[in-house]
Amino acid sequence: MRDPITKKTDVFAITFNDDCTFNTKIHIPHPMFVALLPFCNLYMCPGDTVDFVLDGMIKTNKKGFNIGGTGLSGEINRVITSVDKAYCNNYSSYDIKDAKQIDSLMTWRNVQIGRMDSMVAKINRGLPELKGCSPLASDIVLTHILAWHLQMITSPYFIAPRDISSDQALWRNYFDFLSPREKYLLDNPLLMVSADMFFFNRLEYTAFRPLIQKKMSIMSHRKKTFVFGDSLQSLHTAIAKGLQQINDELHLSSNDFTSQMCMIRDVFSSFQCGFFDNEEIKAEAIASVAPYITNQELLRLAILGYHDYIKEDQQSCIDNKPASKGDSLFQRIIEPYKGNVLYVDFWSMSCGPCRAGMLDMRDEVEANKDKPVKYLYITYDTEEHCRSFLEPNNIKGEHIFISRSEWAHLQEKFNFSGIPFVVHVDRQGKIRREPNINVKELLAE
């Protein structure tokens, strides 16, 4: 589960009973799609029960299961698979042959806008899959469909000939279709409970890129300033300038729902990255954003998220949890390397950034080979499968191969879903979670 506001991920490992059933309780802050890997997304509302029935005789992750449940969750889950298949899963139609050419990119964009507008026309006529659904369930599903189409249009943005946000004319031209469609594509509070976890991430780093403060100066007198253009600004001023740029160039409202969500998400990203490293600065960051948040529910959830971060600063939440299977498994893995600083990298062969990161680490591994530090690479892939990458590329370190179920328990322990994911352990065997901690600092302690 990934909270779209705070960007926090909660991972739950499912344990099957002897009769092949499972039952687990999941705390969610509001209705949302939750990923049941490797099968599908399930819609979950607080207080509902969700049913997932899998036919183990069908050897595919995409078929052989039925989803249901009580309340709003049951309504949406009973139709979402057929809706996604009919309107949201035709990824091949979004292929672009030459994203490196501006003309080709813009032509592709125009085709996709036409498809999205056709989808809006279908929605206005009524979708047969939603017959019998309540008005709220229908609105959530319809918003989900439009969010999927919009996030797909942003996909080539990441493989364009250059960073579109650095080319103001290109950025303006690419996203000029949003303004006449703003009300139902962006200024819709149902997006918070309808879009999947990728929607706001895509919009945050594309159309709303001016709201994202990527470069920060060093802290001075317990204050932080942000680079906006070629000058240093306070966070409040930087947000105001970003909103003004979006209004001037894309003609979007300064307080539509998606822009408010992106502003809040950027603050929580800064929390996670350690840019705001004490309570005073975190409070100042929330206070700087709050005047721009007109949606009261969004503001309430943001403040609750802020309180959670403060609690985590004041106590070691992970260490105070009862021991889990993941805890004992991780201790068994690191026990042979007791007394060393540990750099623990979770990876897989299917992850390109994982392999690239391991290649980049080769010099550091070699430089530290005679020091009390060990580099542990943990994967659920088999040793035979990994050999074709590890041996030709001379990837040194300690290679640890575990089962899929063991991987799930470690995901739950460390609360990660994406990889590469790195954990540091100091020479006393303590897991270190400080932002920007590294092997060099741990060796110097």
mmCIF file of C-alpha atoms in Angstrom, residues 136-311:
data_model
loop_
_atom_site.group_PDB
_atom_site.id
_atom_site.type_symbol
_atom_site.label_atom_id
_atom_site.label_comp_id
_atom_site.label_asym_id
_atom_site.label_seq_id
_atom_site.Cartn_x
_atom_site.Cartn_y
_atom_site.Cartn_z
ATOM 1 C CA LEU A 136 -20.193 6.898 -6.050
ATOM 2 C CA ALA A 137 -18.718 3.608 -7.276
ATOM 3 C CA SER A 138 -19.313 4.683 -10.877
ATOM 4 C CA ASP A 139 -17.648 8.059 -10.330
ATOM 5 C CA ILE A 140 -14.596 6.420 -8.738
ATOM 6 C CA VAL A 141 -14.206 3.962 -11.607
ATOM 7 C CA LEU A 142 -14.678 6.661 -14.253
ATOM 8 C CA THR A 143 -12.091 8.894 -12.556
ATOM 9 C CA HIS A 144 -9.743 5.894 -12.429
ATOM 10 C CA ILE A 145 -10.096 5.427 -16.204
ATOM 11 C CA LEU A 146 -9.350 9.062 -17.015
ATOM 12 C CA ALA A 147 -6.399 9.135 -14.601
ATOM 13 C CA TRP A 148 -4.924 6.107 -16.365
ATOM 14 C CA HIS A 149 -5.206 7.760 -19.784
ATOM 15 C CA LEU A 150 -3.623 10.978 -18.535
ATOM 16 C CA GLN A 151 -0.704 9.264 -16.830
ATOM 17 C CA MET A 152 0.009 7.308 -20.015
ATOM 18 C CA ILE A 153 0.215 10.548 -22.011
ATOM 19 C CA THR A 154 2.946 11.700 -19.624
ATOM 20 C CA SER A 155 5.021 8.526 -20.191
ATOM 21 C CA PRO A 156 7.114 9.684 -23.197
ATOM 22 C CA TYR A 157 7.992 12.786 -21.223
ATOM 23 C CA PHE A 158 10.679 10.716 -19.504
ATOM 24 C CA ILE A 159 12.285 9.552 -22.764
ATOM 25 C CA ALA A 160 11.986 12.797 -24.716
ATOM 26 C CA PRO A 161 15.050 14.335 -26.429
ATOM 27 C CA ARG A 162 15.732 16.487 -23.378
ATOM 28 C CA ASP A 163 14.245 17.422 -20.050
ATOM 29 C CA ILE A 164 10.987 19.059 -21.129
ATOM 30 C CA SER A 165 10.782 21.174 -17.976
ATOM 31 C CA SER A 166 14.101 22.810 -18.892
ATOM 32 C CA ASP A 167 12.698 23.777 -22.297
ATOM 33 C CA GLN A 168 9.883 26.143 -21.398
ATOM 34 C CA ALA A 169 8.381 26.285 -24.896
ATOM 35 C CA LEU A 170 8.355 22.490 -25.247
ATOM 36 C CA TRP A 171 6.929 22.022 -21.756
ATOM 37 C CA ARG A 172 4.201 24.589 -22.483
ATOM 38 C CA ASN A 173 3.320 23.072 -25.857
ATOM 39 C CA TYR A 174 3.291 19.482 -24.603
ATOM 40 C CA PHE A 175 0.894 20.198 -21.738
ATOM 41 C CA ASP A 176 -1.316 22.861 -23.304
ATOM 42 C CA PHE A 177 -4.111 20.277 -23.630
ATOM 43 C CA LEU A 178 -4.664 20.270 -19.845
ATOM 44 C CA SER A 179 -6.252 23.690 -19.430
ATOM 45 C CA PRO A 180 -9.540 23.040 -21.307
ATOM 46 C CA ARG A 181 -9.807 19.649 -19.548
ATOM 47 C CA GLU A 182 -8.649 20.775 -16.112
ATOM 48 C CA LYS A 183 -11.923 20.320 -14.257
ATOM 49 C CA TYR A 184 -12.252 16.575 -14.805
ATOM 50 C CA LEU A 185 -8.572 15.633 -15.313
ATOM 51 C CA LEU A 186 -6.902 17.606 -12.504
ATOM 52 C CA ASP A 187 -9.363 19.428 -10.270
ATOM 53 C CA ASN A 188 -11.197 16.350 -9.099
ATOM 54 C CA PRO A 189 -10.853 15.320 -5.405
ATOM 55 C CA LEU A 190 -11.914 11.780 -6.328
ATOM 56 C CA LEU A 191 -8.420 11.358 -7.799
ATOM 57 C CA MET A 192 -7.161 10.749 -4.252
ATOM 58 C CA VAL A 193 -9.309 7.622 -3.962
ATOM 59 C CA SER A 194 -9.398 6.630 -7.652
ATOM 60 C CA ALA A 195 -5.936 6.971 -9.198
ATOM 61 C CA ASP A 196 -3.222 4.383 -8.703
ATOM 62 C CA MET A 197 0.094 5.145 -7.033
ATOM 63 C CA PHE A 198 1.754 6.270 -10.277
ATOM 64 C CA PHE A 199 -0.678 9.019 -11.262
ATOM 65 C CA PHE A 200 0.427 11.823 -8.948
ATOM 66 C CA ASN A 201 4.061 10.811 -9.303
ATOM 67 C CA ARG A 202 3.819 11.278 -13.082
ATOM 68 C CA LEU A 203 2.034 14.640 -12.875
ATOM 69 C CA GLU A 204 4.292 15.865 -10.081
ATOM 70 C CA TYR A 205 7.403 15.468 -12.203
ATOM 71 C CA THR A 206 5.886 16.520 -15.516
ATOM 72 C CA ALA A 207 3.177 19.179 -15.829
ATOM 73 C CA PHE A 208 3.665 20.377 -12.233
ATOM 74 C CA ARG A 209 7.450 20.243 -12.278
ATOM 75 C CA PRO A 210 7.789 23.968 -11.338
ATOM 76 C CA LEU A 211 6.377 23.085 -7.906
ATOM 77 C CA ILE A 212 9.155 20.598 -7.243
ATOM 78 C CA GLN A 213 12.171 22.148 -5.549
ATOM 79 C CA LYS A 214 15.059 19.946 -6.630
ATOM 80 C CA LYS A 215 18.087 21.897 -5.470
ATOM 81 C CA MET A 216 18.607 23.236 -1.988
ATOM 82 C CA SER A 217 21.303 25.336 -0.387
ATOM 83 C CA ILE A 218 23.116 24.276 2.750
ATOM 84 C CA MET A 219 21.294 24.922 5.993
ATOM 85 C CA SER A 220 22.024 28.294 7.532
ATOM 86 C CA HIS A 221 20.736 29.348 10.967
ATOM 87 C CA ARG A 222 18.350 26.370 10.973
ATOM 88 C CA LYS A 223 16.646 27.640 7.816
ATOM 89 C CA LYS A 224 16.636 26.199 4.338
ATOM 90 C CA THR A 225 16.389 28.032 1.053
ATOM 91 C CA PHE A 226 15.519 26.670 -2.358
ATOM 92 C CA VAL A 227 16.870 27.240 -5.810
ATOM 93 C CA PHE A 228 14.195 28.692 -8.085
ATOM 94 C CA GLY A 229 15.540 29.914 -11.401
ATOM 95 C CA ASP A 230 18.926 31.361 -10.553
ATOM 96 C CA SER A 231 18.177 32.715 -7.078
ATOM 97 C CA LEU A 232 17.555 31.447 -3.563
ATOM 98 C CA GLN A 233 14.029 31.655 -2.193
ATOM 99 C CA SER A 234 12.099 30.634 0.896
ATOM 100 C CA LEU A 235 9.857 27.594 0.386
ATOM 101 C CA HIS A 236 6.734 29.788 0.521
ATOM 102 C CA THR A 237 8.105 32.133 -2.148
ATOM 103 C CA ALA A 238 9.308 29.262 -4.319
ATOM 104 C CA ILE A 239 5.847 27.663 -4.276
ATOM 105 C CA ALA A 240 4.226 30.986 -5.184
ATOM 106 C CA LYS A 241 6.596 31.425 -8.122
ATOM 107 C CA GLY A 242 6.015 27.855 -9.271
ATOM 108 C CA LEU A 243 2.243 28.283 -9.196
ATOM 109 C CA GLN A 244 2.538 31.548 -11.073
ATOM 110 C CA GLN A 245 4.607 29.880 -13.787
ATOM 111 C CA ILE A 246 2.046 27.094 -14.163
ATOM 112 C CA ASN A 247 -0.746 29.661 -14.336
ATOM 113 C CA ASP A 248 1.061 31.875 -16.852
ATOM 114 C CA GLU A 249 2.341 29.112 -19.128
ATOM 115 C CA LEU A 250 -0.272 26.336 -18.878
ATOM 116 C CA HIS A 251 -3.238 28.522 -17.831
ATOM 117 C CA LEU A 252 -4.077 26.175 -14.974
ATOM 118 C CA SER A 253 -5.712 27.253 -11.733
ATOM 119 C CA SER A 254 -3.386 27.929 -8.823
ATOM 120 C CA ASN A 255 -5.440 25.753 -6.493
ATOM 121 C CA ASP A 256 -6.704 22.787 -8.475
ATOM 122 C CA PHE A 257 -6.663 19.513 -6.568
ATOM 123 C CA THR A 258 -3.669 17.960 -8.335
ATOM 124 C CA SER A 259 -1.460 20.999 -7.773
ATOM 125 C CA GLN A 260 -2.329 20.912 -4.063
ATOM 126 C CA MET A 261 -1.476 17.221 -3.922
ATOM 127 C CA CYS A 262 1.854 17.802 -5.691
ATOM 128 C CA MET A 263 2.845 20.571 -3.264
ATOM 129 C CA ILE A 264 2.191 18.334 -0.266
ATOM 130 C CA ARG A 265 3.923 15.334 -1.819
ATOM 131 C CA ASP A 266 7.045 17.408 -2.457
ATOM 132 C CA VAL A 267 7.251 18.337 1.219
ATOM 133 C CA PHE A 268 6.992 14.687 2.260
ATOM 134 C CA SER A 269 9.618 13.768 -0.337
ATOM 135 C CA SER A 270 11.899 16.249 1.394
ATOM 136 C CA PHE A 271 11.136 14.589 4.733
ATOM 137 C CA GLN A 272 12.118 11.198 3.307
ATOM 138 C CA CYS A 273 15.310 12.526 1.735
ATOM 139 C CA GLY A 274 16.418 14.209 4.951
ATOM 140 C CA PHE A 275 16.339 17.776 3.608
ATOM 141 C CA PHE A 276 14.240 18.827 6.613
ATOM 142 C CA ASP A 277 16.249 17.300 9.418
ATOM 143 C CA ASN A 278 14.567 18.570 12.572
ATOM 144 C CA GLU A 279 11.075 19.224 13.889
ATOM 145 C CA GLU A 280 11.288 22.997 13.577
ATOM 146 C CA ILE A 281 12.119 22.908 9.871
ATOM 147 C CA LYS A 282 9.489 20.241 9.167
ATOM 148 C CA ALA A 283 6.855 22.344 10.887
ATOM 149 C CA GLU A 284 7.975 25.362 8.877
ATOM 150 C CA ALA A 285 7.684 23.375 5.643
ATOM 151 C CA ILE A 286 4.120 22.267 6.435
ATOM 152 C CA ALA A 287 3.212 25.831 7.427
ATOM 153 C CA SER A 288 4.612 27.146 4.131
ATOM 154 C CA VAL A 289 2.398 24.815 2.102
ATOM 155 C CA ALA A 290 -0.779 24.968 4.220
ATOM 156 C CA PRO A 291 -2.046 28.358 2.904
ATOM 157 C CA TYR A 292 -2.244 26.898 -0.606
ATOM 158 C CA ILE A 293 -4.304 23.848 0.427
ATOM 159 C CA THR A 294 -7.999 24.679 0.085
ATOM 160 C CA ASN A 295 -9.190 21.065 0.218
ATOM 161 C CA GLN A 296 -9.789 20.532 3.938
ATOM 162 C CA GLU A 297 -9.617 16.728 3.832
ATOM 163 C CA LEU A 298 -6.300 16.884 1.992
ATOM 164 C CA LEU A 299 -4.958 19.321 4.574
ATOM 165 C CA ARG A 300 -6.185 17.115 7.432
ATOM 166 C CA LEU A 301 -4.438 14.042 6.032
ATOM 167 C CA ALA A 302 -1.269 16.042 5.408
ATOM 168 C CA ILE A 303 -1.174 17.212 9.034
ATOM 169 C CA LEU A 304 -1.757 13.649 10.259
ATOM 170 C CA GLY A 305 1.099 12.502 8.027
ATOM 171 C CA TYR A 306 3.315 15.226 9.470
ATOM 172 C CA HIS A 307 2.490 14.047 13.000
ATOM 173 C CA ASP A 308 3.501 10.503 12.036
ATOM 174 C CA TYR A 309 6.892 11.740 10.840
ATOM 175 C CA ILE A 310 7.430 13.609 14.106
ATOM 176 C CA LYS A 311 6.593 10.458 16.083
#
